[in-house]
mmCIF file of C-alpha atoms and ligand atoms in Angstrom:
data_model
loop_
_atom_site.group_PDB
_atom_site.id
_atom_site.type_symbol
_atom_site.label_atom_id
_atom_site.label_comp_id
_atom_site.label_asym_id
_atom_site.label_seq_id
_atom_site.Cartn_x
_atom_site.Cartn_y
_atom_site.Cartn_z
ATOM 1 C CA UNK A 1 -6.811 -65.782 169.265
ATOM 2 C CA UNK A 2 -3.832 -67.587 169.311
ATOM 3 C CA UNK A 3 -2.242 -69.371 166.441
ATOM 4 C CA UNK A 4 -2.298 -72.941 166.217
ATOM 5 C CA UNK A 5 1.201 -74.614 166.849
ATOM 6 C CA UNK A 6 3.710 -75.675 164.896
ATOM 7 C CA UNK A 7 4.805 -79.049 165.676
ATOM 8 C CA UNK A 8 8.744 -79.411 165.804
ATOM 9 C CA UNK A 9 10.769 -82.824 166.028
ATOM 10 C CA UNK A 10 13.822 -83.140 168.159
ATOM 11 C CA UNK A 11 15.810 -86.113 167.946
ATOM 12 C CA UNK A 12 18.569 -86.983 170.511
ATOM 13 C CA UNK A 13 16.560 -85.791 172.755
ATOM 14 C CA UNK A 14 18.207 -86.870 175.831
ATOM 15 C CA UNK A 15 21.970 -85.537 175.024
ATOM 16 C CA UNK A 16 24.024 -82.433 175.748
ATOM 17 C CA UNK A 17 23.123 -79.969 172.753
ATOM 18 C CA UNK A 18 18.915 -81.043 173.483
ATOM 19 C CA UNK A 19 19.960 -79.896 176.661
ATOM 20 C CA UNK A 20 20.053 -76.486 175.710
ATOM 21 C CA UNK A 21 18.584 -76.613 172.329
ATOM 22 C CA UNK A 22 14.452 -77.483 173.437
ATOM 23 C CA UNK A 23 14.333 -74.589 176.198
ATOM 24 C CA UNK A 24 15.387 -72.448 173.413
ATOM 25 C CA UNK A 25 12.769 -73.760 170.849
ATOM 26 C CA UNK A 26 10.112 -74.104 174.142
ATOM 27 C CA UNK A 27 10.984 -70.114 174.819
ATOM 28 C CA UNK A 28 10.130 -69.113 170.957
ATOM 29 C CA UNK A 29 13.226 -68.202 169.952
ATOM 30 C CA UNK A 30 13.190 -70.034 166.572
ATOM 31 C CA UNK A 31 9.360 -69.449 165.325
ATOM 32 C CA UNK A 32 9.276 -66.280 167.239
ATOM 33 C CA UNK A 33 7.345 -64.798 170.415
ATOM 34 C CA UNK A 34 3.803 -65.062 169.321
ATOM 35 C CA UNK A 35 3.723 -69.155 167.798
ATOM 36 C CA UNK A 36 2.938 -72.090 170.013
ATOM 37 C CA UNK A 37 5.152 -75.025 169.455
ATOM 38 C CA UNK A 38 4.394 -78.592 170.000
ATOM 39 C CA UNK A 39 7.880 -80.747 170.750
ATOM 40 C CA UNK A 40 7.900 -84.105 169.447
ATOM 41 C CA UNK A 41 11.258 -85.691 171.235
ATOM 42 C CA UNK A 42 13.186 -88.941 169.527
ATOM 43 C CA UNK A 43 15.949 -90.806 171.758
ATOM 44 C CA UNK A 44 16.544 -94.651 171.805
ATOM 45 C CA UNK A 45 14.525 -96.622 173.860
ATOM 46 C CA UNK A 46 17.368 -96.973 176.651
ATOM 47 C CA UNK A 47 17.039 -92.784 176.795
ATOM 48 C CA UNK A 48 13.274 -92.593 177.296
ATOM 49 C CA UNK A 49 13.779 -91.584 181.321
ATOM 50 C CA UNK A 50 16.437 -89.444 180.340
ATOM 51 C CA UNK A 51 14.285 -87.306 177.890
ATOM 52 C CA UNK A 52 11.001 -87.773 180.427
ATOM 53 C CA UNK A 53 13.191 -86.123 183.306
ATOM 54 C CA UNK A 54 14.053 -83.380 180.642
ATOM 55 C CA UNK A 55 10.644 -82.938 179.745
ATOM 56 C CA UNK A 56 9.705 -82.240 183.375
ATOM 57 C CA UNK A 57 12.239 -79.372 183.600
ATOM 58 C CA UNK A 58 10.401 -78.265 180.495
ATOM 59 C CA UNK A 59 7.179 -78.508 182.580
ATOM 60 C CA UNK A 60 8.668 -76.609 185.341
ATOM 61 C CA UNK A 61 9.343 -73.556 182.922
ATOM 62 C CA UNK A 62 5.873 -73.060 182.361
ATOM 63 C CA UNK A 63 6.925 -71.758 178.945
ATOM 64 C CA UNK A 64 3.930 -69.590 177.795
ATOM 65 C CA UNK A 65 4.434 -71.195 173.991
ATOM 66 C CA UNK A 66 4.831 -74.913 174.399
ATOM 67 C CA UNK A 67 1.399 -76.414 173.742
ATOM 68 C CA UNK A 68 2.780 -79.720 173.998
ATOM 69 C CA UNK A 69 5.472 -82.665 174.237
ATOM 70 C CA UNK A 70 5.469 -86.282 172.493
ATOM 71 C CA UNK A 71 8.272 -88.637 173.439
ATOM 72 C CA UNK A 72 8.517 -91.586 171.664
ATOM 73 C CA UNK A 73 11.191 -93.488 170.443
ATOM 74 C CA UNK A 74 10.001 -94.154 166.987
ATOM 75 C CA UNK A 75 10.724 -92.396 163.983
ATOM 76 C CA UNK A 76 7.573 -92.188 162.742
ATOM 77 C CA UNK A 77 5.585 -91.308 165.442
ATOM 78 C CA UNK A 78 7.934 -87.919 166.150
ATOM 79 C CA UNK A 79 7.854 -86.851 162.468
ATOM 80 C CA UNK A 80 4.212 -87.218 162.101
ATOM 81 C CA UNK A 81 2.702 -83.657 160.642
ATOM 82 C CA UNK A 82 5.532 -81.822 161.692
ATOM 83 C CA UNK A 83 6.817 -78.227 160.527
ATOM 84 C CA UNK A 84 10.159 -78.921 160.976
ATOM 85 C CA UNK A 85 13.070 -81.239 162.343
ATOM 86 C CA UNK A 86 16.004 -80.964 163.829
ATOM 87 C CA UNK A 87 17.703 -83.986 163.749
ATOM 88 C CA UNK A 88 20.916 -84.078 166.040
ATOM 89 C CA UNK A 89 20.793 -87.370 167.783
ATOM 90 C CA UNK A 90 23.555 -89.528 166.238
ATOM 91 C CA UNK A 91 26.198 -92.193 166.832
ATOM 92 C CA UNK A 92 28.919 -90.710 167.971
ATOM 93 C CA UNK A 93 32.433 -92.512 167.733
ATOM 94 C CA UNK A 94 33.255 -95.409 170.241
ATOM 95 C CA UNK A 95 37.214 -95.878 171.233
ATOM 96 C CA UNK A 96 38.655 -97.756 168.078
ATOM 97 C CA UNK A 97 36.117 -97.042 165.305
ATOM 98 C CA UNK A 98 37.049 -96.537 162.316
ATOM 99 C CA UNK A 99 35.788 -93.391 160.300
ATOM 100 C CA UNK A 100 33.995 -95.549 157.927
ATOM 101 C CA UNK A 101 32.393 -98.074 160.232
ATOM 102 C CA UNK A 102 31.093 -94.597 162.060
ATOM 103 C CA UNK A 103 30.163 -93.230 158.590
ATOM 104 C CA UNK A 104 27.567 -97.117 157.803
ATOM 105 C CA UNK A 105 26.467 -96.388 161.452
ATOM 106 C CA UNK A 106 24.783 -92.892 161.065
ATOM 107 C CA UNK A 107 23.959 -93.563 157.799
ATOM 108 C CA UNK A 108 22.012 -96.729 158.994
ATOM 109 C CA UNK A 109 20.158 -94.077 161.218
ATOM 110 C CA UNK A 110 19.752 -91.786 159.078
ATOM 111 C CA UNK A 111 18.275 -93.816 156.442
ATOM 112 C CA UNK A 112 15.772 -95.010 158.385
ATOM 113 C CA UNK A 113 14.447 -91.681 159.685
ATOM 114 C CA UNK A 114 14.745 -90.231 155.973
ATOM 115 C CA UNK A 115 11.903 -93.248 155.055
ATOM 116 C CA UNK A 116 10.074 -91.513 158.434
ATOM 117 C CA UNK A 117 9.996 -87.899 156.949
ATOM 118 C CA UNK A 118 8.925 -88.860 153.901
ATOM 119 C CA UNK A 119 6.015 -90.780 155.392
ATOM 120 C CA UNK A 120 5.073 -88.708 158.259
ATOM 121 C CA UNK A 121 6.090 -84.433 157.905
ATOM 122 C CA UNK A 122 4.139 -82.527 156.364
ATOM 123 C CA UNK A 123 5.237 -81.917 152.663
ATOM 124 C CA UNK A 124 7.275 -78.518 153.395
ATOM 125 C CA UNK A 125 9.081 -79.206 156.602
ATOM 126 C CA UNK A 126 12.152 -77.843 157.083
ATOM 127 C CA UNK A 127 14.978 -80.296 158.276
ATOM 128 C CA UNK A 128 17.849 -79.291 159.775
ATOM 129 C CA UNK A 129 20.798 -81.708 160.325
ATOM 130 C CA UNK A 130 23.128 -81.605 163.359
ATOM 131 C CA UNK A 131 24.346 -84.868 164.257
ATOM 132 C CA UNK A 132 27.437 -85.563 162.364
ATOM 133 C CA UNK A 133 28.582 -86.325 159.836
ATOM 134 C CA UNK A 134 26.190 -83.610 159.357
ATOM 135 C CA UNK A 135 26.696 -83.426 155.549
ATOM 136 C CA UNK A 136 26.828 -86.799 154.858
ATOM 137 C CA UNK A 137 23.808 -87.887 157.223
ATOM 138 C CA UNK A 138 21.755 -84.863 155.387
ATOM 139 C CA UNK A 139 22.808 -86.342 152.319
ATOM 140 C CA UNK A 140 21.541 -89.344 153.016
ATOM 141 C CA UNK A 141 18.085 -88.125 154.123
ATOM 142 C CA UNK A 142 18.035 -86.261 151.422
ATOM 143 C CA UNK A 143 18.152 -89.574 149.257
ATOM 144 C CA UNK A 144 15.527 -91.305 151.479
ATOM 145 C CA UNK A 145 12.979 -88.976 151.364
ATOM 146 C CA UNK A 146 12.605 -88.823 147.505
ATOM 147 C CA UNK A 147 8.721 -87.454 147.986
ATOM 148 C CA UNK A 148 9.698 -84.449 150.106
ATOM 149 C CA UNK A 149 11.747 -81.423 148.388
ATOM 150 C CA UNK A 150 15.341 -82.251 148.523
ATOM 151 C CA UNK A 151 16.331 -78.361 149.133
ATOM 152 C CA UNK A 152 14.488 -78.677 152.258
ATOM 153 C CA UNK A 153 17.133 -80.993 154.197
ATOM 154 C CA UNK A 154 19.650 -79.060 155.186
ATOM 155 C CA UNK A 155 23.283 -79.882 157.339
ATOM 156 C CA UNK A 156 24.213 -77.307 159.749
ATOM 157 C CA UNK A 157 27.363 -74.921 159.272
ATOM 158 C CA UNK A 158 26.241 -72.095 161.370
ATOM 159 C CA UNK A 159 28.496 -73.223 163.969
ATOM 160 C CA UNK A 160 31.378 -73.079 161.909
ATOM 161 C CA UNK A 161 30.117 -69.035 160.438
ATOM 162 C CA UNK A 162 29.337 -67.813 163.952
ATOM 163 C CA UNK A 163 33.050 -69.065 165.374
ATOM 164 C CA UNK A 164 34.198 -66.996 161.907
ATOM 165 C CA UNK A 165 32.749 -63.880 163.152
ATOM 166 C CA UNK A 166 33.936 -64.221 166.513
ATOM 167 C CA UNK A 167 36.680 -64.617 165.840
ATOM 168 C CA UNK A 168 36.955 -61.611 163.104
ATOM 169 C CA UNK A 169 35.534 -59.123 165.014
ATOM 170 C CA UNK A 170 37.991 -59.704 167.466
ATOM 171 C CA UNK A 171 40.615 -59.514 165.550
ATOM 172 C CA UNK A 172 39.208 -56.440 163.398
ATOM 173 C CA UNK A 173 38.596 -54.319 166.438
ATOM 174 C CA UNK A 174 34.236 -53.981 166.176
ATOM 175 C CA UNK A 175 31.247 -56.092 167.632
ATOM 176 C CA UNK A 176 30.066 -59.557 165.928
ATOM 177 C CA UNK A 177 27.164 -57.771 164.648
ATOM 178 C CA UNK A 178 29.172 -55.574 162.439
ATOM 179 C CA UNK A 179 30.790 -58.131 160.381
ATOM 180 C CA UNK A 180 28.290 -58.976 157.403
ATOM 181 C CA UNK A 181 28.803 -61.387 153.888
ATOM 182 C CA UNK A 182 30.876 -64.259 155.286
ATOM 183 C CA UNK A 183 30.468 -67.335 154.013
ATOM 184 C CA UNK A 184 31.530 -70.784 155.240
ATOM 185 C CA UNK A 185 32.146 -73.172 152.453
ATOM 186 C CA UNK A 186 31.687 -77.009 152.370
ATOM 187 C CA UNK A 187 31.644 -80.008 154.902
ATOM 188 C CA UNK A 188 31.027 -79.421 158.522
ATOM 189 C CA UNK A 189 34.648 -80.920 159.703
ATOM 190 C CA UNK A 190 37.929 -79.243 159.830
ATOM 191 C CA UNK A 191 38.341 -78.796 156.150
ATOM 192 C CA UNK A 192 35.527 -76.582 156.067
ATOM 193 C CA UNK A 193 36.342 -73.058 154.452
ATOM 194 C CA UNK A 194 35.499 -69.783 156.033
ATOM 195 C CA UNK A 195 35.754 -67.284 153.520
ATOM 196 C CA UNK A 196 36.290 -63.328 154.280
ATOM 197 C CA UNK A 197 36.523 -62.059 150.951
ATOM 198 C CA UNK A 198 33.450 -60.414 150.524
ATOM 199 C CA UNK A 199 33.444 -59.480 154.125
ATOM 200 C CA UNK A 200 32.830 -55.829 155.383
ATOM 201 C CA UNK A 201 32.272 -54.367 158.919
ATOM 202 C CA UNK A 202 30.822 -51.039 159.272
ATOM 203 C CA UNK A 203 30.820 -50.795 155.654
ATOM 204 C CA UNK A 204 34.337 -51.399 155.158
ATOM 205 C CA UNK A 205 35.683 -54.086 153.683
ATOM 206 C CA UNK A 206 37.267 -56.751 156.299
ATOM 207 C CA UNK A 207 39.943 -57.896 154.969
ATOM 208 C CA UNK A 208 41.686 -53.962 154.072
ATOM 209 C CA UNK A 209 40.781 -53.508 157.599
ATOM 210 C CA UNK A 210 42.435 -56.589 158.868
ATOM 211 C CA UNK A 211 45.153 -56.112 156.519
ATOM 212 C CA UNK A 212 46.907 -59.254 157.596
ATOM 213 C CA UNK A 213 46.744 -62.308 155.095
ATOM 214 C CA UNK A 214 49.098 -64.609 156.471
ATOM 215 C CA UNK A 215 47.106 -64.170 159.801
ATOM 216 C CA UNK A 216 43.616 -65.484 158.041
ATOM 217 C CA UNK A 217 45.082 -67.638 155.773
ATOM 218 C CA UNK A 218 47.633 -69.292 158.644
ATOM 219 C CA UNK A 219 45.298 -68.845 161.652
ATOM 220 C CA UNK A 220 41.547 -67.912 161.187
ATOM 221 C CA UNK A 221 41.113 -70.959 158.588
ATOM 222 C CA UNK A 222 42.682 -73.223 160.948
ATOM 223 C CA UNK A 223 41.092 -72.038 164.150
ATOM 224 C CA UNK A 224 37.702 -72.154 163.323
ATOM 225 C CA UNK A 225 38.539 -76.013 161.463
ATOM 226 C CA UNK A 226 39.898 -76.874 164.979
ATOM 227 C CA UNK A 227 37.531 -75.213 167.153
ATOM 228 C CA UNK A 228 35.537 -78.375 167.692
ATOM 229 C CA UNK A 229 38.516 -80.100 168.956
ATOM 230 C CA UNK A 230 39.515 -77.270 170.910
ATOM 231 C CA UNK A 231 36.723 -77.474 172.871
ATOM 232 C CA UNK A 232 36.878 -80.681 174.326
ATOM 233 C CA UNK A 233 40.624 -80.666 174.687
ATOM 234 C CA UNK A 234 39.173 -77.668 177.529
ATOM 235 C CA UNK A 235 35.780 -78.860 178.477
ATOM 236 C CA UNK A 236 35.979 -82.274 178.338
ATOM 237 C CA UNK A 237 32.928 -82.872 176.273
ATOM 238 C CA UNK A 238 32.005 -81.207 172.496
ATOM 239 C CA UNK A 239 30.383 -78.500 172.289
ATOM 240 C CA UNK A 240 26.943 -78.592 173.014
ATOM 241 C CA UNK A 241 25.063 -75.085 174.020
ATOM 242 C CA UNK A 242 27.027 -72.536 171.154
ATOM 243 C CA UNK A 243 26.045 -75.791 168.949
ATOM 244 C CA UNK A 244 22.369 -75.715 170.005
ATOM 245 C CA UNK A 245 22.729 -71.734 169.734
ATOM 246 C CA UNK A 246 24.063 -72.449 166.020
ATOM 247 C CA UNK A 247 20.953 -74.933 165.276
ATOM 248 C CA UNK A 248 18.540 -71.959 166.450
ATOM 249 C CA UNK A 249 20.137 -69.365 164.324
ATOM 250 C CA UNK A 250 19.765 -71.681 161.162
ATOM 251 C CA UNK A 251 16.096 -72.288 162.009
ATOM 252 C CA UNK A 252 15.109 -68.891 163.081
ATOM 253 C CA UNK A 253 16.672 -67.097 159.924
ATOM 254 C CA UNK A 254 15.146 -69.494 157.320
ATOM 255 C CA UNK A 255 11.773 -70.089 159.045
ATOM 256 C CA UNK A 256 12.179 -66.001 159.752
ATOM 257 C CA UNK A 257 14.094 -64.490 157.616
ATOM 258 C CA UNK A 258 17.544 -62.925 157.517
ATOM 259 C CA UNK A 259 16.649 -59.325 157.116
ATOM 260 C CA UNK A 260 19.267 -59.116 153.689
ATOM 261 C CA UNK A 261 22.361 -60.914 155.630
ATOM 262 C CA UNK A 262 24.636 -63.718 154.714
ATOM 263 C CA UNK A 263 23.820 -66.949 156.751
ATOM 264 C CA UNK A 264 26.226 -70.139 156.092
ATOM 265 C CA UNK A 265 24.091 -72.897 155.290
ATOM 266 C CA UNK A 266 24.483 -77.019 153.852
ATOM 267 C CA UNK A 267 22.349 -77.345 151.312
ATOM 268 C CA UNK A 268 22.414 -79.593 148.274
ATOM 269 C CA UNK A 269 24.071 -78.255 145.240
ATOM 270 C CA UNK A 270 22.477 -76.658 142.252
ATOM 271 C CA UNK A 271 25.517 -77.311 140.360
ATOM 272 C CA UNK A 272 26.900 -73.857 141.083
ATOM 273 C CA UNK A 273 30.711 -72.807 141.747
ATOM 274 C CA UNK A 274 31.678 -75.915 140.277
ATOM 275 C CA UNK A 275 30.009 -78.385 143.058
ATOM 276 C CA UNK A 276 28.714 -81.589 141.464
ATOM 277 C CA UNK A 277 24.840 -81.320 141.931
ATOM 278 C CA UNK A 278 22.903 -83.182 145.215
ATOM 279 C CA UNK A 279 26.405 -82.712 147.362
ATOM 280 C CA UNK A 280 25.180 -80.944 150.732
ATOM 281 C CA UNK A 281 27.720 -78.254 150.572
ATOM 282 C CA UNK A 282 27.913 -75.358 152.843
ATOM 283 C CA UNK A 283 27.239 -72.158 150.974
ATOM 284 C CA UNK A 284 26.200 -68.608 151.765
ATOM 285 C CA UNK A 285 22.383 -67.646 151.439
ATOM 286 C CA UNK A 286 20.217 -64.929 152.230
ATOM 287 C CA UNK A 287 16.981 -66.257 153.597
ATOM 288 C CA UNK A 288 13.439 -64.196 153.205
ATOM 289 C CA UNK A 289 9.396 -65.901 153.104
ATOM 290 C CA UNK A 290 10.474 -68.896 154.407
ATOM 291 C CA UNK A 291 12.914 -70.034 151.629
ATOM 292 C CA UNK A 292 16.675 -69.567 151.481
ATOM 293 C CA UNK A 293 18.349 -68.270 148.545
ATOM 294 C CA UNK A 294 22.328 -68.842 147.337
ATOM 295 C CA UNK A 295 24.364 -65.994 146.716
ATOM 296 C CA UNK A 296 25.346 -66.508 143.344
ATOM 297 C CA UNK A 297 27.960 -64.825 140.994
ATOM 298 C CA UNK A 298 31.253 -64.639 143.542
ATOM 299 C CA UNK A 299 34.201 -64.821 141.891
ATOM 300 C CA UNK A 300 36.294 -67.919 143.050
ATOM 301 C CA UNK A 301 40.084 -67.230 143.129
ATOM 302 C CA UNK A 302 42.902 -69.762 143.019
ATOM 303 C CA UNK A 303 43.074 -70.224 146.887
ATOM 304 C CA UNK A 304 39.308 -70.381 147.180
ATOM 305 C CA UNK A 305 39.066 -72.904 144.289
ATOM 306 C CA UNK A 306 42.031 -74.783 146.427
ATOM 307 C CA UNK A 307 40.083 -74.912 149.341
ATOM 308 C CA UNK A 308 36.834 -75.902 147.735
ATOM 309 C CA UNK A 309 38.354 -78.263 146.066
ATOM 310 C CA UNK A 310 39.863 -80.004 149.331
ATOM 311 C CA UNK A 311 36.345 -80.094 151.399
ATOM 312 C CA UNK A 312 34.551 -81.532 148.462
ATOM 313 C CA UNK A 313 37.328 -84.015 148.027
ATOM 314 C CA UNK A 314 36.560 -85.159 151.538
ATOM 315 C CA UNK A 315 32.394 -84.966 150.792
ATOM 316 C CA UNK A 316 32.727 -87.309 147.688
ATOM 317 C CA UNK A 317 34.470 -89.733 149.922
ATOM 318 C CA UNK A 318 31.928 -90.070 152.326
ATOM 319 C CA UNK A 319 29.175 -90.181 149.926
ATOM 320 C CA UNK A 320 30.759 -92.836 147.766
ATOM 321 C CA UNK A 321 31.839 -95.123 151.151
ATOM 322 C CA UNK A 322 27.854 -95.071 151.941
ATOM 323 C CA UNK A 323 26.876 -95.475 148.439
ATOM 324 C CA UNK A 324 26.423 -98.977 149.047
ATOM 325 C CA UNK A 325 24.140 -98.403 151.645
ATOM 326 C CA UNK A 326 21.549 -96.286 149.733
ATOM 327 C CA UNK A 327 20.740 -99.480 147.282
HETATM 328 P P1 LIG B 1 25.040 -86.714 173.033
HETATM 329 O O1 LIG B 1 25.831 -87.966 172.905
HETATM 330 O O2 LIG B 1 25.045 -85.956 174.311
HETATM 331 O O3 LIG B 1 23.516 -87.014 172.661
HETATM 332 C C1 LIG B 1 23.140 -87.742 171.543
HETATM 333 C C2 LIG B 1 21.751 -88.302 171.805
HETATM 334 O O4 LIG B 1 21.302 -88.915 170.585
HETATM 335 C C3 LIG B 1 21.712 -89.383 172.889
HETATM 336 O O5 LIG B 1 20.671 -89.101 173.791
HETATM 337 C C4 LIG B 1 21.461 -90.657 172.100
HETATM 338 O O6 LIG B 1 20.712 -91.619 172.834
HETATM 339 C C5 LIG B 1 20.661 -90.107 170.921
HETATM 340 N N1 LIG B 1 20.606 -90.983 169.767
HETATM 341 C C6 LIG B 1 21.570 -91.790 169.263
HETATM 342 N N2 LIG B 1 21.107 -92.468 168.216
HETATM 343 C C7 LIG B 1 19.832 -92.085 168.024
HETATM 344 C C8 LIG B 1 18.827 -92.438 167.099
HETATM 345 N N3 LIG B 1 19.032 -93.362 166.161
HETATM 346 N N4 LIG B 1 17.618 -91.830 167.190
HETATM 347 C C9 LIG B 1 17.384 -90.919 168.157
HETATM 348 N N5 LIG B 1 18.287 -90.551 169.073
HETATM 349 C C10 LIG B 1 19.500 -91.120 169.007
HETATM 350 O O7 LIG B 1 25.535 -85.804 171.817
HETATM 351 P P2 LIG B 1 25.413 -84.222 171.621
HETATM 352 O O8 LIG B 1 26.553 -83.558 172.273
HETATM 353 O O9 LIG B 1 24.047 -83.786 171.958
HETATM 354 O O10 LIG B 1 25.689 -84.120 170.044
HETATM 355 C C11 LIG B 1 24.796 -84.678 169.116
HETATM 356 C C12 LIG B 1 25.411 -84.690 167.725
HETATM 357 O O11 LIG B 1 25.659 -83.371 167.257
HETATM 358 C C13 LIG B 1 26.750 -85.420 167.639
HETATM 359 O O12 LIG B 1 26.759 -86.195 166.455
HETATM 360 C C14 LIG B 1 27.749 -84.285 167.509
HETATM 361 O O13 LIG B 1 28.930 -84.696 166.853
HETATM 362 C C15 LIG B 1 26.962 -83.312 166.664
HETATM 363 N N6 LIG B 1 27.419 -81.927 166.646
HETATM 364 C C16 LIG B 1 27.300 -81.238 165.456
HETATM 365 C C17 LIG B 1 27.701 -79.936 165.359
HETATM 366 C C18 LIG B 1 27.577 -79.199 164.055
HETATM 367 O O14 LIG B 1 28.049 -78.052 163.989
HETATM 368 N N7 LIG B 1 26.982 -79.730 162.998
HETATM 369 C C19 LIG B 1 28.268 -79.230 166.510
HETATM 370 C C20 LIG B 1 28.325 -80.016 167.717
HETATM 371 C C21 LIG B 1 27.912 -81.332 167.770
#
């Protein structure tokens, strides 16, 4: 007998990352090969074709594990009983905006579908958000969904951790599934902080086998900050399926597990490595059962603290321009 499904919500369910991101989660690649998922699709009423046309290429794949789709365009109705959410629909910035009239926007959004979790999921679902601000808007879920457990809304970073590797490995010579214990540190934005200290491949550690400082400090930091950009300077839109390939990653490991590795996840603070407690701040984890856990105990050098320091700078702005907001 089969099992009976899990019920996933997918907001922004009509854009460019959903576009990838549902055949993925349709095809079992986050709750693995043997659970039936039920998709419950979000958009704003003006999408509702848009996601019904994507729904019937989900028909058309006849995918052996979807057991059902809801499209709505309320909040409550898509987060009602669900496992887990991935929330990437967002506003995204119009010509002229100013960073902190985009910042009230999402957080407007974001507040109200906070209030929706907390009514609707069920009381362990796992939230993952996408949409950015990512930090900030899982910050402010966080904060309007007091009943549900506030280490259960997570921001994604996996983007930023899987353009580290990449990039590493390439430079280091060996495959990306060599390179283990890197972590990616802080907001999802350019002053993000991938960090290779710890890092081996094959056993060795990466940056002796590297053995080029100036190189990570001057280019591999910078890179993978500026990747984002990169991409649409060269595709003309942001990057939408390695983004929905990041989102799958973060669910898969901590619904999954992460068989001992490092995964890069935003997560609210427990205080540790000197991050004021409740900031979603991308750590390393290890994720086993279900549950994720910190890596705790790494030493934090000058430069790290520097760089720390810098991306939670920029995370205690944002949370203190929508303070207002969350009255
Ligand atoms: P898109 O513009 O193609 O699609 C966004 C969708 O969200 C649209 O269908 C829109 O109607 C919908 N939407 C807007 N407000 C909504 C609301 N209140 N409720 C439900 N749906 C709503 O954008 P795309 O490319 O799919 O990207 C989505 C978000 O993901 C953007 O904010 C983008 O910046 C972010 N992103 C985050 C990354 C990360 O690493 N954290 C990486 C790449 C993108």
């Amino acid at each position: 007998m089969s099992k009976p499904a899990v019920r996933v919500a997918v907001t922004g369910a009509a854009g460019q990352i959903c576009y990838s991101l549902l055949f993925r989660i349709a095809n079992g690649d986050l709750f693995g090969k043997d659970q039936p998922v039920i998709l419950q699709l979000l958009d704003l009423p003006q999408a509702q074709k848009a996601v019904n046309g994507v729904v019937m290429e989900l028909e058309d794949c006849a995918f052996p594990l979807l057991s059902g789709v809801v499209v709505t365009d309320d909040p409550k109705t898509a987060f009602r009983d669900i496992d887990a959410a991935l929330l990437v629909g967002a506003r995204p910035r119009s010509q002229g905006m100013e960073r902190r009239d985009l910042l009230s926007a999402n957080a407007e959004i974001f507040k109200v579908q906070g209030r929706a979790l907390n009514e609707a999921a069920k009381r362990d679902v796992k939230v993952l958000v996408v949409g950015n601000p990512a930090n900030t808007n899982a910050y402010i879920t966080m904060k309007s969904a007091p009943d549900l457990p506030a280490g259960n809304i997570t921001a994604m970073l996996r983007l930023d951790h899987n353009r580290a590797v990449s990039q590493l490995a390439a430079k280091a010579g060996v495959g990306p599934a060599e390179i283990e214990k890197i972590a990616v540190w802080g907001n999802h934005s350019p002053t993000m902080y991938a960090d290779y200290r710890f890092a081996t491949a094959k056993g060795q550690p990466l940056p002796k086998l590297i053995n080029d400082e100036t190189w990570y400090r001057e280019t591999l930091i910078p890179t993978v900050g500026k990747r984002g950009g990169a991409i649409i300077e060269a595709r003309g839109a942001s990057s939408a399926a390695s983004a929905a390939n990041a989102a799958i990653d973060h669910m898969r490991d901590w619904v999954q597990g992460s068989n001992g590795r490092w995964v890069s996840m935003g997560v609210p603070s427990d205080g540790s490595y000197g991050i004021p407690e409740g900031i979603i701040f991308g750590v390393p984890v290890i994720c086993s059962g279900g549950k994720y856990e910190r890596v705790k105990g790494l030493e934090i050098d000058e430069f790290s603290r520097k760089m720390m320091d810098k991306t939670l700078a920029e995370l205690i702005e944002e949370r203190d321009a929508i303070a207002d907001l969350l009255k």
